[in-house]
Short mmCIF file of C-alpha atoms in Angstrom, two decimals:
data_model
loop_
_atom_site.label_atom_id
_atom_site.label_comp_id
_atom_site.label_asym_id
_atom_site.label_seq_id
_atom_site.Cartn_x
_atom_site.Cartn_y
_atom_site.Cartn_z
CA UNK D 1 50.46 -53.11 22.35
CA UNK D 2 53.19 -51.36 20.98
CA UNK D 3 53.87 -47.90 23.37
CA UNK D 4 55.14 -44.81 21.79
CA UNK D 5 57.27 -42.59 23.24
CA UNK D 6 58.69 -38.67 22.24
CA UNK D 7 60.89 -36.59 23.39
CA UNK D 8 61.49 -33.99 24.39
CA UNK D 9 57.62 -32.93 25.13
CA UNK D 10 58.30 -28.71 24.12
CA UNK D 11 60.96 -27.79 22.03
CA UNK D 12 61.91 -24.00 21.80
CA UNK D 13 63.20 -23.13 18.61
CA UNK D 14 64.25 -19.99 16.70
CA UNK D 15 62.79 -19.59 13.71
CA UNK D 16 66.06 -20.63 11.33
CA UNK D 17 67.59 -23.29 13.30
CA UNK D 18 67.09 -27.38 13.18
CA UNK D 19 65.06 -29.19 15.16
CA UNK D 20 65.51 -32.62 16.34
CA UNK D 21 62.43 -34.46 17.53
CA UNK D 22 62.99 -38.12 19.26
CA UNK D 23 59.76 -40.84 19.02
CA UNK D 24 60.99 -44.23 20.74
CA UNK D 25 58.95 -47.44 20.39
CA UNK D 26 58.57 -50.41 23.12
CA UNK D 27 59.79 -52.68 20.14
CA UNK D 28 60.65 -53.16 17.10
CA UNK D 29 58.10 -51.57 14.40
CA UNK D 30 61.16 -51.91 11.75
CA UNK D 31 60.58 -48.92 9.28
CA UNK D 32 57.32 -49.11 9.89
CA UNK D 33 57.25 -45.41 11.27
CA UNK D 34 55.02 -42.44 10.24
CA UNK D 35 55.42 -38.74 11.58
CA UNK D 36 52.48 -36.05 11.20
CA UNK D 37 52.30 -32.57 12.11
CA UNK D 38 49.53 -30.81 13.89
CA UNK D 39 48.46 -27.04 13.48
CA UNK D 40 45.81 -25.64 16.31
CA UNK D 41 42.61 -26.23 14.65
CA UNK D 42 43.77 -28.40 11.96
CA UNK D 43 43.33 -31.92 11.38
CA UNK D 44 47.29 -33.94 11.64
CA UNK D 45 48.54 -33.79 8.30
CA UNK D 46 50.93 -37.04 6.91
CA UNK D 47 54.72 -35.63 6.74
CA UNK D 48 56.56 -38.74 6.48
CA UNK D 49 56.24 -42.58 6.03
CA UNK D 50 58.25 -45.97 6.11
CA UNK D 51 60.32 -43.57 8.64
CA UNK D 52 62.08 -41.39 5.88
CA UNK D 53 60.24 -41.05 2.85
CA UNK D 54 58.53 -37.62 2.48
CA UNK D 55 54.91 -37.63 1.87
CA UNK D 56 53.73 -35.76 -1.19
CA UNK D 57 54.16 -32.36 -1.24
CA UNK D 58 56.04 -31.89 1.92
CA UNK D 59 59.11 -29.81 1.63
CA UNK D 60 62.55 -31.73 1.74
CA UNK D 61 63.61 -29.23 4.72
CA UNK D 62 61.41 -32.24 6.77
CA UNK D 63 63.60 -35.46 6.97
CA UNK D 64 63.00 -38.53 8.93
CA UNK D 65 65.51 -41.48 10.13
CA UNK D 66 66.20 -44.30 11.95
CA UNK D 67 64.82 -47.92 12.24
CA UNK D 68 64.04 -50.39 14.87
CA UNK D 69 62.63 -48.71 17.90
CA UNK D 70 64.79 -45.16 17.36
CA UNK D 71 63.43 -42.66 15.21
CA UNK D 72 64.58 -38.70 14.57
CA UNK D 73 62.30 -35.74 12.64
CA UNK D 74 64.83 -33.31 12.02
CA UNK D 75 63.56 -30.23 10.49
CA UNK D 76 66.83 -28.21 9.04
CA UNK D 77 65.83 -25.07 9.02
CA UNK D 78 62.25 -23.67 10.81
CA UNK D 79 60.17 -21.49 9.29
CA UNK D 80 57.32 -20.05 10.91
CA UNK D 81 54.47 -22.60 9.25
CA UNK D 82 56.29 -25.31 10.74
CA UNK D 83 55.92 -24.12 15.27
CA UNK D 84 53.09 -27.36 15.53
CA UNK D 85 52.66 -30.53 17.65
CA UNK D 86 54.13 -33.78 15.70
CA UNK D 87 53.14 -37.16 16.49
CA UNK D 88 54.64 -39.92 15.62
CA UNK D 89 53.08 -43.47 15.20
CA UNK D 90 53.51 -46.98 14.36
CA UNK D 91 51.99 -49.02 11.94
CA UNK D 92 53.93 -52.40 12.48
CA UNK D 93 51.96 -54.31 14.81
CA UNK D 94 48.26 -53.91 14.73
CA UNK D 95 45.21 -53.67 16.12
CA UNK D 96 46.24 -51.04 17.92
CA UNK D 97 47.91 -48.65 15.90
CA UNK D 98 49.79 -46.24 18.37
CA UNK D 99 50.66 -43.05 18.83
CA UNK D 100 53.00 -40.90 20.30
CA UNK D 101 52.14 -38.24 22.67
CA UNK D 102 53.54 -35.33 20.54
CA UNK D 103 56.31 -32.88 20.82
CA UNK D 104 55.25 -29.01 20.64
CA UNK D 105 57.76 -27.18 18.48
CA UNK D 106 57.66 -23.17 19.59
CA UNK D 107 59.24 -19.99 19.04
CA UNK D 108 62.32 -19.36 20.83
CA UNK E 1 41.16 -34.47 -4.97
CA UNK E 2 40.65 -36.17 -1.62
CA UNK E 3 38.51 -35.24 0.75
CA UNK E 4 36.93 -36.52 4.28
CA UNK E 5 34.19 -34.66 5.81
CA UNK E 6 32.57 -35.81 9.47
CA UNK E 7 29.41 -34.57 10.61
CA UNK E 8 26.99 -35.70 13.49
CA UNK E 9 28.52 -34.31 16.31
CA UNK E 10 27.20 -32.46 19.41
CA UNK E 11 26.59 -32.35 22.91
CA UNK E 12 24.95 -35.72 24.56
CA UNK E 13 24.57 -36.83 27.76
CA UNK E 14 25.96 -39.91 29.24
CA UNK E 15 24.77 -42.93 28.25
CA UNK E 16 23.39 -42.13 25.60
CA UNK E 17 23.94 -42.71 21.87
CA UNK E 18 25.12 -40.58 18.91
CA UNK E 19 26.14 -41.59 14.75
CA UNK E 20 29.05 -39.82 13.21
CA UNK E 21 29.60 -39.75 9.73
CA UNK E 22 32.32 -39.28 7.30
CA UNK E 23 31.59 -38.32 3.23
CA UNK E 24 34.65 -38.96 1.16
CA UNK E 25 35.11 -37.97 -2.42
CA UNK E 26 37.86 -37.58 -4.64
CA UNK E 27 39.28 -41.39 -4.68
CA UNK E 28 37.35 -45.02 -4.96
CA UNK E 29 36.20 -45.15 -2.18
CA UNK E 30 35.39 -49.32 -1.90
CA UNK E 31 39.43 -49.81 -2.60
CA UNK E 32 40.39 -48.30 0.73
CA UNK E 33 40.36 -49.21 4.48
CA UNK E 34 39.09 -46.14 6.72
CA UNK E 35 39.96 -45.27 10.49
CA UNK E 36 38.56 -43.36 13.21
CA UNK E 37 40.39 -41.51 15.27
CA UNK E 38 40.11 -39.37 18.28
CA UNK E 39 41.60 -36.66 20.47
CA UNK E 40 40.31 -35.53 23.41
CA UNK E 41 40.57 -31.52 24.35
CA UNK E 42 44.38 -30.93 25.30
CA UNK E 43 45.23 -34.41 24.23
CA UNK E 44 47.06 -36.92 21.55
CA UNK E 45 45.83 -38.57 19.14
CA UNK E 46 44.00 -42.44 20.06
CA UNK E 47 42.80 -44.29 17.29
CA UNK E 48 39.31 -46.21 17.67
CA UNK E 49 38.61 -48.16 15.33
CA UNK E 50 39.28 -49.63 11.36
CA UNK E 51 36.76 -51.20 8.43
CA UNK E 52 38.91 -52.64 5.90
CA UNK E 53 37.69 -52.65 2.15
CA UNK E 54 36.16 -55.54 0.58
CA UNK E 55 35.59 -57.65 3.91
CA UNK E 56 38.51 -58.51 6.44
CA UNK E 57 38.25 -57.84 10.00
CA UNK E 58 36.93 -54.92 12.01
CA UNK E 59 39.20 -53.73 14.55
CA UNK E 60 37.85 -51.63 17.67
CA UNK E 61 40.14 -50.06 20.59
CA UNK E 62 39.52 -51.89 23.86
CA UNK E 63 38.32 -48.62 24.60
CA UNK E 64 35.06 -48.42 22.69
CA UNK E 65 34.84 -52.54 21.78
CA UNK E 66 31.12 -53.29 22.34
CA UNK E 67 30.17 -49.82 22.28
CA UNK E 68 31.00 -48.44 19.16
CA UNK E 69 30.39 -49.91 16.02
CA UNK E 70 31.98 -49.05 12.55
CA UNK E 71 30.09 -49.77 9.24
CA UNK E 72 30.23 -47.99 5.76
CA UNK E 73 28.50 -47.53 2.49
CA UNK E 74 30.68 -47.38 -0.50
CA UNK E 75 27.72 -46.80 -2.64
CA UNK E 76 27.45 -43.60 -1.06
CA UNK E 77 31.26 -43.25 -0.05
CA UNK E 78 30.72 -42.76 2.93
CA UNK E 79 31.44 -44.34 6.88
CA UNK E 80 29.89 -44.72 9.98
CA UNK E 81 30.59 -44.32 13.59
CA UNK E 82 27.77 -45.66 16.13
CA UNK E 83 28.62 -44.49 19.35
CA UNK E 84 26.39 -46.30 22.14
CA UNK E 85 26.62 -46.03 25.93
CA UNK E 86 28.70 -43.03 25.65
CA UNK E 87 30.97 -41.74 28.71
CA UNK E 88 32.38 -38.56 29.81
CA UNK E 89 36.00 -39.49 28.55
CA UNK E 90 34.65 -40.19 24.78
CA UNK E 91 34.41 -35.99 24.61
CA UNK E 92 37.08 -35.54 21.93
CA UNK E 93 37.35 -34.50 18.38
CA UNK E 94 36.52 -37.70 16.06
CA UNK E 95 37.95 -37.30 13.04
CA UNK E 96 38.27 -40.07 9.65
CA UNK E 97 41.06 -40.84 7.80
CA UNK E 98 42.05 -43.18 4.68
CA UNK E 99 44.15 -46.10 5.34
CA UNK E 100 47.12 -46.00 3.20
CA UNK E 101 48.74 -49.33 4.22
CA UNK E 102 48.58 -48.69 7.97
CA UNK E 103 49.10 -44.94 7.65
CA UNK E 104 46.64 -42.28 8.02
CA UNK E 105 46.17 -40.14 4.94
CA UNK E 106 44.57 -37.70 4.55
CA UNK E 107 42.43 -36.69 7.75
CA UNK E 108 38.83 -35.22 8.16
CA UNK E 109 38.71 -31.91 9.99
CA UNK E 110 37.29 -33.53 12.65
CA UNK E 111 33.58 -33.16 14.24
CA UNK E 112 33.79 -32.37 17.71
CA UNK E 113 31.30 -34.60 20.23
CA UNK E 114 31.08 -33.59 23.90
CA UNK E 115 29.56 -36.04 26.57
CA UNK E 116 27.78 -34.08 29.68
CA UNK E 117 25.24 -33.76 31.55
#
């Protein structure tokens, strides 16, 4: 089983300024890489796929990268719809299909 | 448009048994794998289990194999969760998503199923 793995677990950000999120896997998934964001309440919702292609409709300010077992969210510049949990997960090696644990982004 | 709705959740006490379901609409249905997911209160996000479309092999979680089972109808676009034997640490939101090539788009809201006595 492939183990997911994010960093940092909270990260305090003023509205305005980028956020980096980290998601590590135990090995190699390859692009294989999707990120989703989380509102209280509210189901996850698919931001980005094959570990930097946007899903539809999600604003370009949202950018993923990296390949292998390192993977970044960066989110340039936050506005107040985006303070959520994102999980990332891996869709490489399957049954299971795993995710990470999340990373809270909150106001600063 | 697409859309996943769960229903048949509730309280139930251990060991015993409870069906979710999940209505989709908006998309052909019998094309498309479907998950179940889970989260308990507090928690991430654990997936359970997969039917594929048009035959292939059902997956399970080692944490519900031989308890749950998955199933669907695509003449009434819809899927099944049977949930046997439940325990305490199944309490969680269950929610259904499509399969998009191992991704999970879009989501149910979710149909919340608590296990106490």
């Amino acid at each position: 089983e492939i183990v997911m793995t994010q960093s940092p677990a909270t990260l305090s950000v003023s509205p305005g300024e980028r956020a980096t999120l980290s998601c590590r896997a135990s090995q190699s998934v390859n692009n294989k890489l999707a990120w989703y964001q989380q509102k209280p309440g509210q189901a996850p919702r698919l931001l980005i796929s094959d570990a930097s292609t946007r899903a539809t409709g999600i604003p370009a300010r949202f950018s993923g990268s990296g390949s292998g077992t390192e993977f970044t969210l960066t989110i340039s510049s936050l506005q107040s719809e985006d303070f959520a949990i994102y999980y990332c997960q891996q869709y490489h090696n399957w049954p299971p299909w795993t995710f990470g644990q999340g990373t809270k982004v909150e106001i600063k | 448009q697409v859309h996943l709705v769960e229903s048949g959740g509730g309280v139930v006490q251990p060991g015993r048994s409870l069906r979710l379901s999940c209505a989709a609409s908006g998309f052909t249905f019998s094309f498309y794998g479907m998950h179940w997911a889970r989260q308990a209160p507090g928690k991430g996000l654990e997936w359970v289990a997969i039917i594929p479309s048009n035959g292939g092999s059902i997956y399970y979680a080692d944490s519900v194999k031989g308890r749950f089972t998955i199933s669907r109808d695509d003449s009434k676009n819809a899927m099944y969760l049977q949930m046997n034997s439940l325990r305490t640490e199944d309490t969680a939101v269950y929610y259904c998503a499509r399969d998009q090539s191992g991704r999970f788009d879009p989501w149910g809201q979710g149909t919340l199923v608590t296990v106490s006595s």
